[in-house]
Each structure stands twice: as C-alpha cells, then as structure tokens.
PDB file of C-alpha atoms in Angstrom:
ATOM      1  CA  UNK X 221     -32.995 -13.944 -28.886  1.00 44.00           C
ATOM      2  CA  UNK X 222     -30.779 -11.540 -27.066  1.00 46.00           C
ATOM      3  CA  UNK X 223     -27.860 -13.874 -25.224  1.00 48.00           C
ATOM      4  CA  UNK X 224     -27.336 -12.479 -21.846  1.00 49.00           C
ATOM      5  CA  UNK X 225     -23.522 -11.863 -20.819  1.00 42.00           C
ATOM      6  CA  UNK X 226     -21.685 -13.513 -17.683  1.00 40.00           C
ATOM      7  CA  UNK X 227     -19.196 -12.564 -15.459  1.00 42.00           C
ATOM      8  CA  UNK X 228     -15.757 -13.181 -16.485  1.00 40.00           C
ATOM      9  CA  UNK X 229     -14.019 -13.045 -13.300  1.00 38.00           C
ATOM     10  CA  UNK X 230     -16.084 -14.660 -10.766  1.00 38.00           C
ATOM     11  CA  UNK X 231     -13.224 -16.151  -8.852  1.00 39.00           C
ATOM     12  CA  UNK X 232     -11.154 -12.884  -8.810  1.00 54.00           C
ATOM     13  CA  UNK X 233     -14.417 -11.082  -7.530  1.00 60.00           C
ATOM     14  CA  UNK X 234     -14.749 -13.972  -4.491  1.00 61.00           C
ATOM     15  CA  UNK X 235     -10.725 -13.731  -3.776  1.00 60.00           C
ATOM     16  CA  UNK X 236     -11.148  -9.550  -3.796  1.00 71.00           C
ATOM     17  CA  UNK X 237     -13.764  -9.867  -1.446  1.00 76.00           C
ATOM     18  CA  UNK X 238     -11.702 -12.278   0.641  1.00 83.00           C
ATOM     19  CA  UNK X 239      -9.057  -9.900   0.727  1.00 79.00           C
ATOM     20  CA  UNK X 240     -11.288  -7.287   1.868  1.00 83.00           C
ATOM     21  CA  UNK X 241     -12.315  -9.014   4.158  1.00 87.00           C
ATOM     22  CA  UNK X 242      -9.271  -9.688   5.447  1.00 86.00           C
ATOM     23  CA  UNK X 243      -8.141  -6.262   5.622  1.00 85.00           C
ATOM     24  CA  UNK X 244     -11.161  -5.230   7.651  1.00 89.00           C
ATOM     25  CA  UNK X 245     -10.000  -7.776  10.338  1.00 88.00           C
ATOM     26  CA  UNK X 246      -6.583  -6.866  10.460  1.00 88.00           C
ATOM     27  CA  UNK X 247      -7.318  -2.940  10.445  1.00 89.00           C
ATOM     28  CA  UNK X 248      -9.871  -4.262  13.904  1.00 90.00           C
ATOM     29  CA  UNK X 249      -6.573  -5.898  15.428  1.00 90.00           C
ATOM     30  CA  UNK X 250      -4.325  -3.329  14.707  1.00 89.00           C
ATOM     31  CA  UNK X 251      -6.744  -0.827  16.250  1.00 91.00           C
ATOM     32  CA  UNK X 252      -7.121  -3.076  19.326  1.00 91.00           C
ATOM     33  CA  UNK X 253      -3.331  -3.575  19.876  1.00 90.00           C
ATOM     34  CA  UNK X 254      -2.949  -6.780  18.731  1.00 90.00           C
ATOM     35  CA  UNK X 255      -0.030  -6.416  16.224  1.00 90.00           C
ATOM     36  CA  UNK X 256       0.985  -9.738  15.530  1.00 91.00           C
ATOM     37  CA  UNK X 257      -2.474 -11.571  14.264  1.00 92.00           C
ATOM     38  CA  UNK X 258      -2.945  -7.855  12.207  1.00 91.00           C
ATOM     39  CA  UNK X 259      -0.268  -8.499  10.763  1.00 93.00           C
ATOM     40  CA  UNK X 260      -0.165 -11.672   9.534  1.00 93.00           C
ATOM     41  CA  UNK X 261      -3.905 -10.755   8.545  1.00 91.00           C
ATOM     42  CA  UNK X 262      -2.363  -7.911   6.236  1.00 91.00           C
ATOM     43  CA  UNK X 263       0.309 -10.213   4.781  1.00 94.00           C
ATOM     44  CA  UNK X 264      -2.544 -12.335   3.255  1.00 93.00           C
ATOM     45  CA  UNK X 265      -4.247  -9.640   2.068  1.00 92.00           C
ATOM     46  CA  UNK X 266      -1.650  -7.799   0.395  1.00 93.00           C
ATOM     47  CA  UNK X 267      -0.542 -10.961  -0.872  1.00 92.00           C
ATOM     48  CA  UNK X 268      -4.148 -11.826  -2.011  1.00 90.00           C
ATOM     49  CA  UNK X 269      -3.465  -7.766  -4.206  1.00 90.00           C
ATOM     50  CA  UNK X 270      -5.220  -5.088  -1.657  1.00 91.00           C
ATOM     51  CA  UNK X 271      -3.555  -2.201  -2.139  1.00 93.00           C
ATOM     52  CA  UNK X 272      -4.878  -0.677   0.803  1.00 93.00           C
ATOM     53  CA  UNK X 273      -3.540  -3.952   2.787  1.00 93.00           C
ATOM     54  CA  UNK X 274      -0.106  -3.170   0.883  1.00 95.00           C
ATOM     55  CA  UNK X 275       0.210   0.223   1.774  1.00 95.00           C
ATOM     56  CA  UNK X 276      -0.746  -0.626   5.473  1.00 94.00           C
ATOM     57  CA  UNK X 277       2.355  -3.247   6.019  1.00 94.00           C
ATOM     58  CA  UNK X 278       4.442  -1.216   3.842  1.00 96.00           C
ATOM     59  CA  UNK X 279       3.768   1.695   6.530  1.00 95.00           C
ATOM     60  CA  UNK X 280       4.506  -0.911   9.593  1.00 95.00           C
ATOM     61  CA  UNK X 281       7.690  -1.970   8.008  1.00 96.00           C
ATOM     62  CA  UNK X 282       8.384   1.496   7.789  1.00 95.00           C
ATOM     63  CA  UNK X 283       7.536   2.423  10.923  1.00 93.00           C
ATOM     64  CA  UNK X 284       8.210  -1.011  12.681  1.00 93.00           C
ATOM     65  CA  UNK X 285       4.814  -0.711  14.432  1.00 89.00           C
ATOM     66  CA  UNK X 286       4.957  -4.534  15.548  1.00 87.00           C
ATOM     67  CA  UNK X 287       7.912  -5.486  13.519  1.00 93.00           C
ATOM     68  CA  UNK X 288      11.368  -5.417  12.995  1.00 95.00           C
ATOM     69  CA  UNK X 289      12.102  -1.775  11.120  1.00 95.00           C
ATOM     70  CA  UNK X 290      12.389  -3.124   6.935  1.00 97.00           C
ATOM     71  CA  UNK X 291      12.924  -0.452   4.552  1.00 97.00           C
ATOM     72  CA  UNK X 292      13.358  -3.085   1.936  1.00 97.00           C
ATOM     73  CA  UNK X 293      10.222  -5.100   3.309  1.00 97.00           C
ATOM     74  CA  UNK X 294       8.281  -1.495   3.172  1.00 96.00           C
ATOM     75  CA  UNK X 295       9.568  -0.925  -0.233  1.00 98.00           C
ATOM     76  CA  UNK X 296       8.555  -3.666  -1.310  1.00 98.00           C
ATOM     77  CA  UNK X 297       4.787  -3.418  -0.429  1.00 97.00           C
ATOM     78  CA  UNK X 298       4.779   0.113  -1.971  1.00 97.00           C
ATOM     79  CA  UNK X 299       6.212  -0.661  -4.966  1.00 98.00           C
ATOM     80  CA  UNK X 300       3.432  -3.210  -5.068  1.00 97.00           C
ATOM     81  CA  UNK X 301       0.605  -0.820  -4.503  1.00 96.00           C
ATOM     82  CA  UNK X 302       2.782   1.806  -6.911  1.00 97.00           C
ATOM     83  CA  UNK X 303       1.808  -0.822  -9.926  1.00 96.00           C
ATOM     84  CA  UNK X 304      -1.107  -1.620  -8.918  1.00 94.00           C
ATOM     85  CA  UNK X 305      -2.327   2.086  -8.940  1.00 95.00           C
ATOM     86  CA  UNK X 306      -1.843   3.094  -5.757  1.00 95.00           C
ATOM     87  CA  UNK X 307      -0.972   7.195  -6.033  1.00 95.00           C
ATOM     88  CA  UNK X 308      -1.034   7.211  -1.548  1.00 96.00           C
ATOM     89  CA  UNK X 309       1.823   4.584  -1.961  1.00 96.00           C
ATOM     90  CA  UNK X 310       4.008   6.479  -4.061  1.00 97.00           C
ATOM     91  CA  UNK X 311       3.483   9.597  -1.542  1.00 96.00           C
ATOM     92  CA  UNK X 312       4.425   7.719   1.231  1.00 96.00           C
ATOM     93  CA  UNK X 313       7.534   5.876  -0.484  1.00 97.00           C
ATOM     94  CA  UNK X 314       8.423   9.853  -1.141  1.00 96.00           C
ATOM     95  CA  UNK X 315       7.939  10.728   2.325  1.00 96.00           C
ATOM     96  CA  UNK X 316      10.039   7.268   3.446  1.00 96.00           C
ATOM     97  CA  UNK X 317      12.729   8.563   1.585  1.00 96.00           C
ATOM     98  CA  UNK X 318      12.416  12.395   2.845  1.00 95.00           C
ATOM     99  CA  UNK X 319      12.607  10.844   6.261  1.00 94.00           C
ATOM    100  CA  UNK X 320      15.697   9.226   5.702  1.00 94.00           C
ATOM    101  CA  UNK X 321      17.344  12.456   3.830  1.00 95.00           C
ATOM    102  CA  UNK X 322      17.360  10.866   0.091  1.00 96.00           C
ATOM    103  CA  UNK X 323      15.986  14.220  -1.450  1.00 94.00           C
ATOM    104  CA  UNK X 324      16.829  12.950  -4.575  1.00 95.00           C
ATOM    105  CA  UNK X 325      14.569   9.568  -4.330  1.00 97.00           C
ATOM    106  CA  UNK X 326      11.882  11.147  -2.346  1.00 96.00           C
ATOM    107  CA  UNK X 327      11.362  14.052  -5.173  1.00 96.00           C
ATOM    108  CA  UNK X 328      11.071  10.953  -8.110  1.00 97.00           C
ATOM    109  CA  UNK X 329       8.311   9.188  -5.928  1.00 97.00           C
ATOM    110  CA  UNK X 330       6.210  12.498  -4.804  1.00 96.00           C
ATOM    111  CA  UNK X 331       6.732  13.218  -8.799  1.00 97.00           C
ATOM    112  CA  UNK X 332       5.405   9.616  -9.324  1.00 98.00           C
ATOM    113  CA  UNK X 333       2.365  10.376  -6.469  1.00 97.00           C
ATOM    114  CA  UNK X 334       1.817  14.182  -8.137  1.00 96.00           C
ATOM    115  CA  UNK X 335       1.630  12.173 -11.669  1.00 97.00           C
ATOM    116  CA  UNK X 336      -1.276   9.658 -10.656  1.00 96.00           C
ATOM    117  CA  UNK X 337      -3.654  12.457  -9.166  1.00 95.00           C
ATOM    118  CA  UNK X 338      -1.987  12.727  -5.706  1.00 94.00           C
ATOM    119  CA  UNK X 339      -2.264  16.713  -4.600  1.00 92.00           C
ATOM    120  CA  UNK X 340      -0.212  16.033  -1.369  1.00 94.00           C
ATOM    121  CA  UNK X 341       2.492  15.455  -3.382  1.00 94.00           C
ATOM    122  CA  UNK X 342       2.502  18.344  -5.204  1.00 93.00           C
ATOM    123  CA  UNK X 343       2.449  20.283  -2.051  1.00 93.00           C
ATOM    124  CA  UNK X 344       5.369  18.520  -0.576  1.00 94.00           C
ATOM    125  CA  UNK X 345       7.223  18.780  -4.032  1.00 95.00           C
ATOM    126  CA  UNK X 346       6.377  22.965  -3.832  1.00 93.00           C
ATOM    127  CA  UNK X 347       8.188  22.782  -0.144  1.00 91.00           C
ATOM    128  CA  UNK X 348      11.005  21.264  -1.500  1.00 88.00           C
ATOM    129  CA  UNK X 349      11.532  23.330  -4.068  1.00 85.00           C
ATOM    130  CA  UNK X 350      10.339  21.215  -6.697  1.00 62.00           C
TER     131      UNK X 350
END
C-alpha cells in the first residue's frame, strides 16, 4: 500500500500566513494614515521573513514616511529581502544609493537587481552608462 506523504513545514506555512496577514493590515494603516500601528505591524512581519513587509519598512526608513530618516535601518531591511530573493529590493537599495550620489554603490546593487531578473535595473544601469 502506497504511504501517502505529509507536509514538512506545517508551522512555517501557519507563521507565513501570519505574516501575510500581517502585512495586509499594516499596508490598510499605512494607506489610512496611521503610520505608527503600520509600522510596528511591518516590523513583525518582516521580522516574521516577508519580503514584501521588508522592502516596505526598508522604503519608510528610507524615506522616513513615519519615522526618523535610517539609511542603516533601510539597509538593513533590503539586505534582508536581497537574501531572501527579493530582485525589487536590490533595485531600490540601487536607487537609495543613486539618491544619495554613491554611483559607485548604486551601479553594484542595480547590477545585483539586473542579475535576479529585475528589467528596471537594467534600464537605470543603460542611463548611467552602465
């Protein structure tokens, strides 16, 4: 008799839907203005490994939508999403470091971005010469 297979990651699956969750309801507060709870929200998801939750407090630290500006906090966050995959984090780490007028770094992250499927960054890198 055939032995039927299980799940091996049943937890994971519950703490990625958690997360997801999470991220839903901070992307709602966010939308509606209210920057502090959204935040927090996206802490514990990005903690919890959403990339998507990553890139978004990456981009307030970057942006200090809510916060205190954080380069290093931002940098942090898309490094994060970087290793976990994440080609639109690597793009935007480029662009973070366009905006500040480190050609040098932004060109290795839109290479990074470019190299993990992202055609943005190829465009960008074309602009600047790269």
């Amino acid at each position: 008799m055939k032995q039927s297979k299980r799940k091996v990651s049943t937890i994971s699956d519950k703490v990625k839907c958690e997360a997801r969750k999470l991220l839903e309801d901070a992307c709602d507060l966010f939308e509606s203005g209210e920057r502090s709870r959204s935040i927090k929200l996206f802490l514990t998801a990005a903690s919890e490994g959403s990339r998507e939750a990553q890139v978004n407090l990456a981009n307030i630290y970057d942006e200090g939508d809510g916060v205190k500006v954080s380069f290093d906090k931002a940098r942090y966050w898309y490094k994060r999403a970087i290793a976990g995959g994440c080609p639109e984090a690597a793009y935007n780490l480029g662009i973070s470091y366009l905006n500040r007028g480190d050609t040098r770094w932004a060109g290795y992250w839109l290479r990074v971005a470019k190299s993990m499927g992202d055609e943005d960054a190829g465009e960008k890198l074309k602009q600047l010469g790269g």
